[in-house]
């Protein structure tokens, strides 16, 4: 004996709420899969949690260089890496302006042409660029003063 299928009678224009939609209808995903996908997306995204003392860098032009050797100059200037710290956590390069964040001794460029670059502050006017794995690279940037043009 076969069971009969009882169909709900309603107008064809009646719309089911999203949580009652069948797979393949409405959103294309059952609600449980949609919620799971949203949860995975939110938890998988890297969050930048910052804790520490927030500050600002000394205002001025930072000249960047790679270390030289004993037979030549002490540093090899890299003009494309130079930047200037402006007021209110802003910086400027030849390619445009952006914002930065200084937390303790970690300088993070948060927008603009240097977005995502990180530096570690060694002294008042000296920062060293961090490589993608977080280790200090060879590039160092020094605050320009009157006697180090």
PDB file of C-alpha atoms in Angstrom:
ATOM      1  CA  UNK A   1       0.000   0.000   0.000  1.00  0.00           C
ATOM      2  CA  UNK A   2       1.370   3.399  -1.008  1.00  0.00           C
ATOM      3  CA  UNK A   3       1.315   6.430   1.183  1.00  0.00           C
ATOM      4  CA  UNK A   4      -0.332   9.406  -0.341  1.00  0.00           C
ATOM      5  CA  UNK A   5       1.476  12.704  -0.558  1.00  0.00           C
ATOM      6  CA  UNK A   6      -0.470  15.578   0.877  1.00  0.00           C
ATOM      7  CA  UNK A   7       0.341  18.862  -0.790  1.00  0.00           C
ATOM      8  CA  UNK A   8      -0.275  22.193   0.785  1.00  0.00           C
ATOM      9  CA  UNK A   9      -2.716  24.284  -1.191  1.00  0.00           C
ATOM     10  CA  UNK A  10      -1.795  27.953  -1.474  1.00  0.00           C
ATOM     11  CA  UNK A  11      -1.521  30.701  -4.015  1.00  0.00           C
ATOM     12  CA  UNK A  12       1.409  30.446  -6.413  1.00  0.00           C
ATOM     13  CA  UNK A  13       2.470  33.991  -5.513  1.00  0.00           C
ATOM     14  CA  UNK A  14       2.806  33.140  -1.807  1.00  0.00           C
ATOM     15  CA  UNK A  15       6.459  33.311  -0.766  1.00  0.00           C
ATOM     16  CA  UNK A  16       7.894  31.020   1.865  1.00  0.00           C
ATOM     17  CA  UNK A  17      10.060  32.586   4.550  1.00  0.00           C
ATOM     18  CA  UNK A  18      13.810  32.077   4.002  1.00  0.00           C
ATOM     19  CA  UNK A  19      14.209  29.660   6.909  1.00  0.00           C
ATOM     20  CA  UNK A  20      11.551  27.404   5.409  1.00  0.00           C
ATOM     21  CA  UNK A  21      12.953  27.353   1.920  1.00  0.00           C
ATOM     22  CA  UNK A  22      13.943  24.069   0.320  1.00  0.00           C
ATOM     23  CA  UNK A  23      17.455  23.394  -0.952  1.00  0.00           C
ATOM     24  CA  UNK A  24      17.689  24.796  -4.442  1.00  0.00           C
ATOM     25  CA  UNK A  25      14.949  27.348  -3.820  1.00  0.00           C
ATOM     26  CA  UNK A  26      15.254  30.866  -2.434  1.00  0.00           C
ATOM     27  CA  UNK A  27      18.833  31.384  -1.233  1.00  0.00           C
ATOM     28  CA  UNK A  28      20.207  28.244  -2.874  1.00  0.00           C
ATOM     29  CA  UNK A  29      21.479  26.859   0.436  1.00  0.00           C
ATOM     30  CA  UNK A  30      19.603  25.393   3.349  1.00  0.00           C
ATOM     31  CA  UNK A  31      19.670  27.692   6.347  1.00  0.00           C
ATOM     32  CA  UNK A  32      21.937  25.416   8.411  1.00  0.00           C
ATOM     33  CA  UNK A  33      24.570  25.397   5.677  1.00  0.00           C
ATOM     34  CA  UNK A  34      24.287  29.156   5.307  1.00  0.00           C
ATOM     35  CA  UNK A  35      24.789  29.721   9.043  1.00  0.00           C
ATOM     36  CA  UNK A  36      27.744  27.307   9.091  1.00  0.00           C
ATOM     37  CA  UNK A  37      29.318  29.083   6.124  1.00  0.00           C
ATOM     38  CA  UNK A  38      28.921  32.497   7.799  1.00  0.00           C
ATOM     39  CA  UNK A  39      30.413  31.156  11.039  1.00  0.00           C
ATOM     40  CA  UNK A  40      33.436  29.720   9.235  1.00  0.00           C
ATOM     41  CA  UNK A  41      33.965  32.950   7.325  1.00  0.00           C
ATOM     42  CA  UNK A  42      33.923  35.068  10.484  1.00  0.00           C
ATOM     43  CA  UNK A  43      36.141  32.748  12.525  1.00  0.00           C
ATOM     44  CA  UNK A  44      38.634  32.128   9.710  1.00  0.00           C
ATOM     45  CA  UNK A  45      39.261  35.828   9.029  1.00  0.00           C
ATOM     46  CA  UNK A  46      42.429  37.039  10.756  1.00  0.00           C
ATOM     47  CA  UNK A  47      41.603  39.615  13.386  1.00  0.00           C
ATOM     48  CA  UNK A  48      44.181  42.213  14.315  1.00  0.00           C
ATOM     49  CA  UNK A  49      43.961  42.371  18.081  1.00  0.00           C
ATOM     50  CA  UNK A  50      46.088  45.183  19.366  1.00  0.00           C
ATOM     51  CA  UNK A  51      46.992  45.640  22.985  1.00  0.00           C
ATOM     52  CA  UNK A  52      49.520  48.070  24.318  1.00  0.00           C
ATOM     53  CA  UNK A  53      50.278  51.759  24.479  1.00  0.00           C
ATOM     54  CA  UNK A  54      49.099  53.639  21.380  1.00  0.00           C
ATOM     55  CA  UNK A  55      51.291  56.547  20.321  1.00  0.00           C
ATOM     56  CA  UNK A  56      52.604  58.562  17.395  1.00  0.00           C
ATOM     57  CA  UNK A  57      55.947  58.702  15.628  1.00  0.00           C
ATOM     58  CA  UNK A  58      58.132  61.831  15.637  1.00  0.00           C
ATOM     59  CA  UNK A  59      57.110  64.106  12.774  1.00  0.00           C
ATOM     60  CA  UNK A  60      59.570  64.410   9.902  1.00  0.00           C
ATOM     61  CA  UNK A  61      61.084  62.710   6.855  1.00  0.00           C
ATOM     62  CA  UNK A  62      62.417  59.166   7.263  1.00  0.00           C
ATOM     63  CA  UNK A  63      65.283  58.201   4.958  1.00  0.00           C
ATOM     64  CA  UNK A  64      65.459  54.451   4.307  1.00  0.00           C
ATOM     65  CA  UNK A  65      68.635  52.542   3.555  1.00  0.00           C
ATOM     66  CA  UNK A  66      70.177  49.102   3.364  1.00  0.00           C
ATOM     67  CA  UNK A  67      73.416  48.432   5.234  1.00  0.00           C
ATOM     68  CA  UNK A  68      76.614  49.058   3.282  1.00  0.00           C
ATOM     69  CA  UNK A  69      79.964  47.402   3.749  1.00  0.00           C
ATOM     70  CA  UNK A  70      83.349  48.356   5.162  1.00  0.00           C
ATOM     71  CA  UNK A  71      84.734  49.292   1.729  1.00  0.00           C
ATOM     72  CA  UNK A  72      81.984  51.736   0.752  1.00  0.00           C
ATOM     73  CA  UNK A  73      79.283  53.903   2.276  1.00  0.00           C
ATOM     74  CA  UNK A  74      77.747  52.888   5.608  1.00  0.00           C
ATOM     75  CA  UNK A  75      74.289  52.737   4.045  1.00  0.00           C
ATOM     76  CA  UNK A  76      72.786  52.413   0.559  1.00  0.00           C
ATOM     77  CA  UNK A  77      69.860  54.839   0.172  1.00  0.00           C
ATOM     78  CA  UNK A  78      66.566  53.293  -1.079  1.00  0.00           C
ATOM     79  CA  UNK A  79      64.524  56.347  -2.171  1.00  0.00           C
ATOM     80  CA  UNK A  80      61.409  54.306  -3.029  1.00  0.00           C
ATOM     81  CA  UNK A  81      61.072  53.312   0.645  1.00  0.00           C
ATOM     82  CA  UNK A  82      61.332  56.854   2.095  1.00  0.00           C
ATOM     83  CA  UNK A  83      58.273  58.275   3.852  1.00  0.00           C
ATOM     84  CA  UNK A  84      57.297  61.342   5.837  1.00  0.00           C
ATOM     85  CA  UNK A  85      55.344  61.259   9.103  1.00  0.00           C
ATOM     86  CA  UNK A  86      52.712  63.989   9.223  1.00  0.00           C
ATOM     87  CA  UNK A  87      50.417  65.014  12.074  1.00  0.00           C
ATOM     88  CA  UNK A  88      47.524  62.924  13.430  1.00  0.00           C
ATOM     89  CA  UNK A  89      48.894  59.441  12.563  1.00  0.00           C
ATOM     90  CA  UNK A  90      49.298  60.208   8.855  1.00  0.00           C
ATOM     91  CA  UNK A  91      52.200  59.492   6.548  1.00  0.00           C
ATOM     92  CA  UNK A  92      53.118  60.593   3.036  1.00  0.00           C
ATOM     93  CA  UNK A  93      55.125  58.968   0.251  1.00  0.00           C
ATOM     94  CA  UNK A  94      55.789  59.833  -3.376  1.00  0.00           C
ATOM     95  CA  UNK A  95      52.836  57.581  -4.287  1.00  0.00           C
ATOM     96  CA  UNK A  96      50.287  59.129  -1.896  1.00  0.00           C
ATOM     97  CA  UNK A  97      49.128  59.484   1.698  1.00  0.00           C
ATOM     98  CA  UNK A  98      47.960  57.007   4.310  1.00  0.00           C
ATOM     99  CA  UNK A  99      47.443  56.315   7.999  1.00  0.00           C
ATOM    100  CA  UNK A 100      49.578  54.422  10.491  1.00  0.00           C
ATOM    101  CA  UNK A 101      49.169  52.920  13.930  1.00  0.00           C
ATOM    102  CA  UNK A 102      51.913  52.826  16.563  1.00  0.00           C
ATOM    103  CA  UNK A 103      51.357  50.302  19.359  1.00  0.00           C
ATOM    104  CA  UNK A 104      54.240  50.130  21.818  1.00  0.00           C
ATOM    105  CA  UNK A 105      57.181  49.778  19.372  1.00  0.00           C
ATOM    106  CA  UNK A 106      55.247  48.257  16.451  1.00  0.00           C
ATOM    107  CA  UNK A 107      54.530  50.650  13.564  1.00  0.00           C
ATOM    108  CA  UNK A 108      51.798  49.402  11.194  1.00  0.00           C
ATOM    109  CA  UNK A 109      50.860  51.204   7.984  1.00  0.00           C
ATOM    110  CA  UNK A 110      47.072  50.745   7.954  1.00  0.00           C
ATOM    111  CA  UNK A 111      46.091  52.453   4.682  1.00  0.00           C
ATOM    112  CA  UNK A 112      47.533  54.123   1.620  1.00  0.00           C
ATOM    113  CA  UNK A 113      50.415  52.988  -0.583  1.00  0.00           C
ATOM    114  CA  UNK A 114      52.198  51.173   2.270  1.00  0.00           C
ATOM    115  CA  UNK A 115      49.093  49.393   3.597  1.00  0.00           C
ATOM    116  CA  UNK A 116      50.121  46.316   5.582  1.00  0.00           C
ATOM    117  CA  UNK A 117      53.802  47.154   5.993  1.00  0.00           C
ATOM    118  CA  UNK A 118      55.142  46.755   9.529  1.00  0.00           C
ATOM    119  CA  UNK A 119      58.173  48.254  11.234  1.00  0.00           C
ATOM    120  CA  UNK A 120      59.725  47.843  14.672  1.00  0.00           C
ATOM    121  CA  UNK A 121      60.898  51.024  16.405  1.00  0.00           C
ATOM    122  CA  UNK A 122      64.446  50.640  17.701  1.00  0.00           C
ATOM    123  CA  UNK A 123      65.047  54.186  18.991  1.00  0.00           C
ATOM    124  CA  UNK A 124      63.306  57.576  18.896  1.00  0.00           C
ATOM    125  CA  UNK A 125      64.038  58.151  15.192  1.00  0.00           C
ATOM    126  CA  UNK A 126      64.959  54.680  13.859  1.00  0.00           C
ATOM    127  CA  UNK A 127      62.628  51.964  12.601  1.00  0.00           C
ATOM    128  CA  UNK A 128      63.445  48.645  10.950  1.00  0.00           C
ATOM    129  CA  UNK A 129      61.052  47.062   8.449  1.00  0.00           C
ATOM    130  CA  UNK A 130      59.660  43.645   9.358  1.00  0.00           C
ATOM    131  CA  UNK A 131      59.557  40.871   6.769  1.00  0.00           C
ATOM    132  CA  UNK A 132      56.242  39.010   6.215  1.00  0.00           C
ATOM    133  CA  UNK A 133      57.245  36.341   8.754  1.00  0.00           C
ATOM    134  CA  UNK A 134      57.751  39.016  11.446  1.00  0.00           C
ATOM    135  CA  UNK A 135      61.553  39.027  11.592  1.00  0.00           C
ATOM    136  CA  UNK A 136      63.455  42.311  11.167  1.00  0.00           C
ATOM    137  CA  UNK A 137      64.707  42.841   7.613  1.00  0.00           C
ATOM    138  CA  UNK A 138      67.831  44.694   6.482  1.00  0.00           C
ATOM    139  CA  UNK A 139      65.915  47.891   5.567  1.00  0.00           C
ATOM    140  CA  UNK A 140      66.137  50.614   8.205  1.00  0.00           C
ATOM    141  CA  UNK A 141      64.599  54.088   8.147  1.00  0.00           C
ATOM    142  CA  UNK A 142      66.126  57.011  10.051  1.00  0.00           C
ATOM    143  CA  UNK A 143      64.495  60.332  10.923  1.00  0.00           C
ATOM    144  CA  UNK A 144      66.305  63.004   8.928  1.00  0.00           C
ATOM    145  CA  UNK A 145      67.793  65.841  10.931  1.00  0.00           C
ATOM    146  CA  UNK A 146      69.864  68.853   9.938  1.00  0.00           C
ATOM    147  CA  UNK A 147      73.172  66.986  10.127  1.00  0.00           C
ATOM    148  CA  UNK A 148      72.231  63.762   8.277  1.00  0.00           C
ATOM    149  CA  UNK A 149      70.991  65.036   4.928  1.00  0.00           C
TER     150      UNK A 149
END
